[in-house]
Amino acid sequence: MRNFDYHRPADMSAAIDAARAEGAEILAGGTLMVDLMKIGVREPDALVDITGLADLEGHDIGMDRIRFGALARMADVADDQTLKTAAPVLTESLWKAASPQLRQAARLGGNILQQTRCPYFRDTAYSQCNKRAPGSGCAALDGGKTNLHAILGGSDDCVAMYPGDWAQALIAFDAEVHTQGPGGTRTISFADLHVMPGDTPQIETILEPGEIVKHITVPVIPALKASHYLKARDRESYAFASASAAVGLEMEGETVRDVRIGLGGVAAVPWRARQAEEHLKGKSLTEETARETGRIAFADASPLEGSEYKIKLGADVVAGALMTAHARSQGGE
Ligand SMILES: Cc1cc2nc3c(=O)[nH]c(=O)nc-3n(C[C@H](O)[C@H](O)[C@H](O)COP(=O)(O)OP(=O)(O)OC[C@H]3O[C@@H](n4cnc5c(N)ncnc54)[C@H](O)[C@@H]3O)c2cc1C
Ligand code: SF4
């Protein structure tokens, strides 16, 4: 690891000033940042530890919206039973993420900004990685293994998968991200935060240098109550998703009035399956319509060698999650 400066500012304006400097990076729980520094993937000149900014802690459930501080710990939110009753998808997607130890250390702002687990990105012995070294090529596409890569939203330059779980619930339920940076404060639709790889996979979000996520809000809508996060993974104790779905339903009698579907483990960025949502609206929810909806969610998928399994797995996960959400809408589970 290279030498670097360390700052722990006590207020937001000092944090922004320190974080906007060239070579500076923001540090929260450090479970991603320190990991990537140890393996030489990220080499900041300075770390700006924001854990002294008390305003960014905690979460609260309001009548109209739920607010999550960027420094709220994953564990505290995952274990909140009131939130689990009001919006199960928002706790289940955190509870299924990482390990208990990691959830104690990691914060929500860092969670949504986590980077891909592509093995070639994480191993500097591979010189070809457009995300780590722009213009160098892509070791995955150039003869590497692609079984864990994105089948939705990838490009000719990068097919890395976005690995997080909570983001799928946020995109499905129209979350917003509230930031403060050198240019002032702004509110970003969660759907606009992450950038598709295209020919610049090194650009992952629209955040500017020094821009700090302060909190995240989710509007309270009926579909949150009958929601569910289903995650298929290689190892139940902890592993990243092979395919996952964050779903919610609002029923009007036997008819689906509103449905939300976010897909994880399959796409380059947090992914909302809008076509599948539109297909199900106005229909009744049966095993057959749930399965059809799952198939439509993957209609545009482009599998790579070894990742074909994600299409059937992903469709099954969507259908299974919808059936659980439906049971919840009827007062079950
Ligand atoms: C072994 C292992 C297994 C894991 N499994 C899962 C899993 O199954 N599912 C899952 O979702 N995640 C998983 N993770 C990822 C884990 O959830 C993230 O590493 C963690 O959430 C990051 O949070 P942090 O506070 O530690 O972020 P940090 O490491 O401190 O920061 C992460 C990134 O976010 C930036 N950042 C942090 N906070 C802010 C802010 N407020 N404003 C602007 N930028 C900010 C940092 O600059 C950095 O780029 C796993 C991690 C490990 C190591
Ligand atoms: S898929 Fe993306 S992250 Fe992985 S090696 Fe290719 S360019 Fe790098």
Short mmCIF file of N, CA and C in Angstrom, two decimals, residues 147-231:
data_model
loop_
_atom_site.label_atom_id
_atom_site.label_comp_id
_atom_site.label_asym_id
_atom_site.label_seq_id
_atom_site.Cartn_x
_atom_site.Cartn_y
_atom_site.Cartn_z
N ASN A 147 -18.86 -15.78 -16.63
CA ASN A 147 -20.06 -16.38 -16.02
C ASN A 147 -20.68 -15.54 -14.92
N LEU A 148 -19.91 -14.59 -14.33
CA LEU A 148 -20.45 -13.76 -13.25
C LEU A 148 -20.73 -12.34 -13.73
N HIS A 149 -20.74 -12.12 -15.02
CA HIS A 149 -20.83 -10.77 -15.54
C HIS A 149 -22.26 -10.38 -15.93
N ALA A 150 -22.39 -9.11 -16.34
CA ALA A 150 -23.73 -8.54 -16.60
C ALA A 150 -24.33 -9.09 -17.89
N ILE A 151 -25.61 -9.42 -17.83
CA ILE A 151 -26.32 -9.81 -19.05
C ILE A 151 -27.30 -8.72 -19.48
N LEU A 152 -27.34 -7.65 -18.69
CA LEU A 152 -28.16 -6.48 -19.04
C LEU A 152 -27.29 -5.23 -18.86
N GLY A 153 -27.27 -4.37 -19.86
CA GLY A 153 -26.60 -3.06 -19.70
C GLY A 153 -25.11 -3.06 -19.94
N GLY A 154 -24.50 -4.19 -20.27
CA GLY A 154 -23.06 -4.21 -20.54
C GLY A 154 -22.75 -3.55 -21.88
N SER A 155 -21.46 -3.32 -22.15
CA SER A 155 -21.07 -2.71 -23.43
C SER A 155 -19.91 -3.50 -24.03
N ASP A 156 -19.46 -3.09 -25.21
CA ASP A 156 -18.30 -3.76 -25.82
C ASP A 156 -17.03 -3.51 -25.02
N ASP A 157 -17.04 -2.48 -24.17
CA ASP A 157 -15.84 -2.14 -23.40
C ASP A 157 -15.83 -2.70 -21.99
N CYS A 158 -17.01 -3.03 -21.46
CA CYS A 158 -17.06 -3.53 -20.07
C CYS A 158 -18.39 -4.23 -19.81
N VAL A 159 -18.31 -5.41 -19.22
CA VAL A 159 -19.53 -6.16 -18.89
C VAL A 159 -19.57 -6.45 -17.38
N ALA A 160 -18.91 -5.59 -16.61
CA ALA A 160 -18.88 -5.80 -15.16
C ALA A 160 -20.28 -5.69 -14.57
N MET A 161 -20.55 -6.47 -13.55
CA MET A 161 -21.84 -6.46 -12.90
C MET A 161 -21.83 -5.58 -11.65
N TYR A 162 -22.89 -4.82 -11.46
CA TYR A 162 -23.05 -4.07 -10.19
C TYR A 162 -23.47 -5.08 -9.12
N PRO A 163 -22.71 -5.19 -8.03
CA PRO A 163 -22.92 -6.31 -7.11
C PRO A 163 -23.86 -6.08 -5.94
N GLY A 164 -24.28 -4.85 -5.68
CA GLY A 164 -25.00 -4.55 -4.44
C GLY A 164 -26.44 -5.08 -4.43
N ASP A 165 -26.98 -5.22 -3.23
CA ASP A 165 -28.35 -5.71 -3.06
C ASP A 165 -29.34 -4.57 -2.77
N TRP A 166 -28.99 -3.68 -1.87
CA TRP A 166 -29.94 -2.65 -1.42
C TRP A 166 -30.37 -1.74 -2.58
N ALA A 167 -29.42 -1.50 -3.49
CA ALA A 167 -29.70 -0.60 -4.62
C ALA A 167 -30.89 -1.06 -5.45
N GLN A 168 -31.13 -2.36 -5.47
CA GLN A 168 -32.24 -2.87 -6.31
C GLN A 168 -33.58 -2.46 -5.70
N ALA A 169 -33.63 -2.41 -4.36
CA ALA A 169 -34.86 -1.94 -3.70
C ALA A 169 -35.01 -0.43 -3.93
N LEU A 170 -33.90 0.29 -3.87
CA LEU A 170 -33.97 1.75 -4.04
C LEU A 170 -34.44 2.13 -5.44
N ILE A 171 -33.94 1.43 -6.45
CA ILE A 171 -34.33 1.80 -7.82
C ILE A 171 -35.79 1.41 -8.07
N ALA A 172 -36.23 0.29 -7.50
CA ALA A 172 -37.61 -0.15 -7.73
C ALA A 172 -38.61 0.80 -7.09
N PHE A 173 -38.20 1.46 -6.00
CA PHE A 173 -39.16 2.29 -5.25
C PHE A 173 -38.86 3.79 -5.36
N ASP A 174 -38.22 4.19 -6.47
CA ASP A 174 -38.06 5.62 -6.79
C ASP A 174 -37.34 6.42 -5.70
N ALA A 175 -36.29 5.85 -5.14
CA ALA A 175 -35.52 6.57 -4.12
C ALA A 175 -34.83 7.79 -4.72
N GLU A 176 -34.48 8.71 -3.84
CA GLU A 176 -33.68 9.89 -4.24
C GLU A 176 -32.45 9.99 -3.34
N VAL A 177 -31.39 10.52 -3.92
CA VAL A 177 -30.13 10.67 -3.21
C VAL A 177 -29.87 12.17 -3.04
N HIS A 178 -29.59 12.57 -1.80
CA HIS A 178 -29.41 14.00 -1.50
C HIS A 178 -27.93 14.23 -1.20
N THR A 179 -27.34 15.14 -1.92
CA THR A 179 -25.88 15.32 -1.81
C THR A 179 -25.53 16.77 -1.50
N GLN A 180 -24.27 16.96 -1.09
CA GLN A 180 -23.72 18.31 -0.98
C GLN A 180 -22.28 18.27 -1.49
N GLY A 181 -21.96 19.22 -2.32
CA GLY A 181 -20.61 19.25 -2.89
C GLY A 181 -20.16 20.68 -3.11
N PRO A 182 -19.05 20.85 -3.84
CA PRO A 182 -18.54 22.20 -4.09
C PRO A 182 -19.59 23.08 -4.77
N GLY A 183 -20.48 22.48 -5.56
CA GLY A 183 -21.50 23.28 -6.27
C GLY A 183 -22.78 23.47 -5.47
N GLY A 184 -22.82 23.06 -4.22
CA GLY A 184 -24.01 23.19 -3.38
C GLY A 184 -24.72 21.86 -3.20
N THR A 185 -26.02 21.93 -2.86
CA THR A 185 -26.76 20.69 -2.61
C THR A 185 -27.54 20.31 -3.86
N ARG A 186 -27.80 19.01 -4.01
CA ARG A 186 -28.69 18.58 -5.09
C ARG A 186 -29.37 17.27 -4.72
N THR A 187 -30.51 17.05 -5.39
CA THR A 187 -31.27 15.82 -5.22
C THR A 187 -31.23 15.06 -6.54
N ILE A 188 -30.80 13.79 -6.45
CA ILE A 188 -30.62 12.98 -7.66
C ILE A 188 -31.58 11.81 -7.59
N SER A 189 -32.32 11.57 -8.64
CA SER A 189 -33.13 10.36 -8.69
C SER A 189 -32.16 9.17 -8.63
N PHE A 190 -32.47 8.16 -7.81
CA PHE A 190 -31.54 7.03 -7.70
C PHE A 190 -31.27 6.40 -9.06
N ALA A 191 -32.28 6.42 -9.92
CA ALA A 191 -32.14 5.82 -11.25
C ALA A 191 -31.09 6.54 -12.09
N ASP A 192 -30.76 7.79 -11.73
CA ASP A 192 -29.76 8.56 -12.51
C ASP A 192 -28.38 8.53 -11.87
N LEU A 193 -28.26 7.96 -10.68
CA LEU A 193 -26.97 8.04 -9.96
C LEU A 193 -25.88 7.23 -10.66
N HIS A 194 -26.20 6.00 -11.04
CA HIS A 194 -25.19 5.13 -11.67
C HIS A 194 -25.23 5.30 -13.19
N VAL A 195 -24.06 5.20 -13.81
CA VAL A 195 -23.93 5.46 -15.24
C VAL A 195 -23.64 4.13 -15.95
N MET A 196 -24.34 3.90 -17.06
CA MET A 196 -24.07 2.69 -17.86
C MET A 196 -22.62 2.74 -18.37
N PRO A 197 -21.98 1.58 -18.52
CA PRO A 197 -20.55 1.61 -18.86
C PRO A 197 -20.23 2.26 -20.20
N GLY A 198 -21.02 1.97 -21.24
CA GLY A 198 -20.73 2.53 -22.56
C GLY A 198 -19.26 2.42 -22.90
N ASP A 199 -18.67 3.51 -23.46
CA ASP A 199 -17.23 3.45 -23.76
C ASP A 199 -16.39 4.17 -22.70
N THR A 200 -17.03 4.48 -21.56
CA THR A 200 -16.27 5.07 -20.44
C THR A 200 -16.61 4.34 -19.13
N PRO A 201 -16.27 3.06 -19.04
CA PRO A 201 -16.66 2.31 -17.84
C PRO A 201 -15.99 2.79 -16.56
N GLN A 202 -14.95 3.61 -16.69
CA GLN A 202 -14.31 4.15 -15.49
C GLN A 202 -15.20 5.17 -14.78
N ILE A 203 -16.20 5.71 -15.50
CA ILE A 203 -17.14 6.66 -14.88
C ILE A 203 -18.34 5.85 -14.40
N GLU A 204 -18.51 5.76 -13.09
CA GLU A 204 -19.54 4.87 -12.55
C GLU A 204 -20.77 5.60 -12.03
N THR A 205 -20.60 6.85 -11.62
CA THR A 205 -21.75 7.62 -11.11
C THR A 205 -21.65 9.05 -11.62
N ILE A 206 -22.73 9.80 -11.38
CA ILE A 206 -22.69 11.22 -11.82
C ILE A 206 -22.16 12.13 -10.71
N LEU A 207 -21.68 11.57 -9.60
CA LEU A 207 -21.15 12.41 -8.52
C LEU A 207 -19.90 13.15 -8.97
N GLU A 208 -19.80 14.41 -8.53
CA GLU A 208 -18.63 15.24 -8.85
C GLU A 208 -17.56 15.06 -7.78
N PRO A 209 -16.29 15.39 -8.09
CA PRO A 209 -15.27 15.32 -7.03
C PRO A 209 -15.69 16.15 -5.82
N GLY A 210 -15.58 15.55 -4.65
CA GLY A 210 -15.93 16.27 -3.41
C GLY A 210 -17.40 16.25 -3.07
N GLU A 211 -18.23 15.64 -3.90
CA GLU A 211 -19.68 15.61 -3.63
C GLU A 211 -19.97 14.45 -2.66
N ILE A 212 -20.61 14.77 -1.57
CA ILE A 212 -20.85 13.78 -0.50
C ILE A 212 -22.34 13.43 -0.44
N VAL A 213 -22.64 12.15 -0.41
CA VAL A 213 -24.03 11.72 -0.21
C VAL A 213 -24.38 11.97 1.25
N LYS A 214 -25.44 12.75 1.46
CA LYS A 214 -25.86 13.05 2.84
C LYS A 214 -26.92 12.07 3.30
N HIS A 215 -27.96 11.91 2.51
CA HIS A 215 -28.96 10.91 2.86
C HIS A 215 -29.71 10.44 1.63
N ILE A 216 -30.51 9.42 1.85
CA ILE A 216 -31.26 8.77 0.77
C ILE A 216 -32.72 8.73 1.26
N THR A 217 -33.66 9.07 0.39
CA THR A 217 -35.07 9.01 0.81
C THR A 217 -35.84 8.08 -0.12
N VAL A 218 -36.85 7.43 0.47
CA VAL A 218 -37.72 6.54 -0.30
C VAL A 218 -39.16 6.98 -0.01
N PRO A 219 -39.94 7.31 -1.06
CA PRO A 219 -41.33 7.71 -0.79
C PRO A 219 -42.15 6.53 -0.27
N VAL A 220 -43.05 6.82 0.67
CA VAL A 220 -43.90 5.75 1.21
C VAL A 220 -45.08 5.55 0.27
N ILE A 221 -45.14 4.37 -0.35
CA ILE A 221 -46.25 4.04 -1.25
C ILE A 221 -46.81 2.67 -0.83
N PRO A 222 -48.05 2.36 -1.20
CA PRO A 222 -48.66 1.10 -0.74
C PRO A 222 -47.83 -0.14 -1.10
N ALA A 223 -47.19 -0.16 -2.26
CA ALA A 223 -46.45 -1.35 -2.69
C ALA A 223 -45.26 -1.68 -1.77
N LEU A 224 -44.83 -0.71 -0.95
CA LEU A 224 -43.70 -0.99 -0.04
C LEU A 224 -44.08 -2.03 1.01
N LYS A 225 -45.34 -1.97 1.42
CA LYS A 225 -45.76 -2.86 2.53
C LYS A 225 -45.79 -4.33 2.07
N ALA A 226 -46.26 -4.56 0.85
CA ALA A 226 -46.28 -5.94 0.31
C ALA A 226 -45.07 -6.11 -0.61
N SER A 227 -43.88 -6.05 0.00
CA SER A 227 -42.65 -6.12 -0.81
C SER A 227 -41.76 -7.25 -0.32
N HIS A 228 -40.78 -7.59 -1.14
CA HIS A 228 -39.90 -8.71 -0.77
C HIS A 228 -38.60 -8.63 -1.57
N TYR A 229 -37.52 -9.09 -0.95
CA TYR A 229 -36.24 -9.22 -1.66
C TYR A 229 -35.83 -10.68 -1.66
N LEU A 230 -35.71 -11.24 -2.85
CA LEU A 230 -35.32 -12.65 -2.98
C LEU A 230 -33.95 -12.70 -3.67
N LYS A 231 -33.03 -13.45 -3.06
CA LYS A 231 -31.65 -13.47 -3.57
C LYS A 231 -31.20 -14.92 -3.75
#
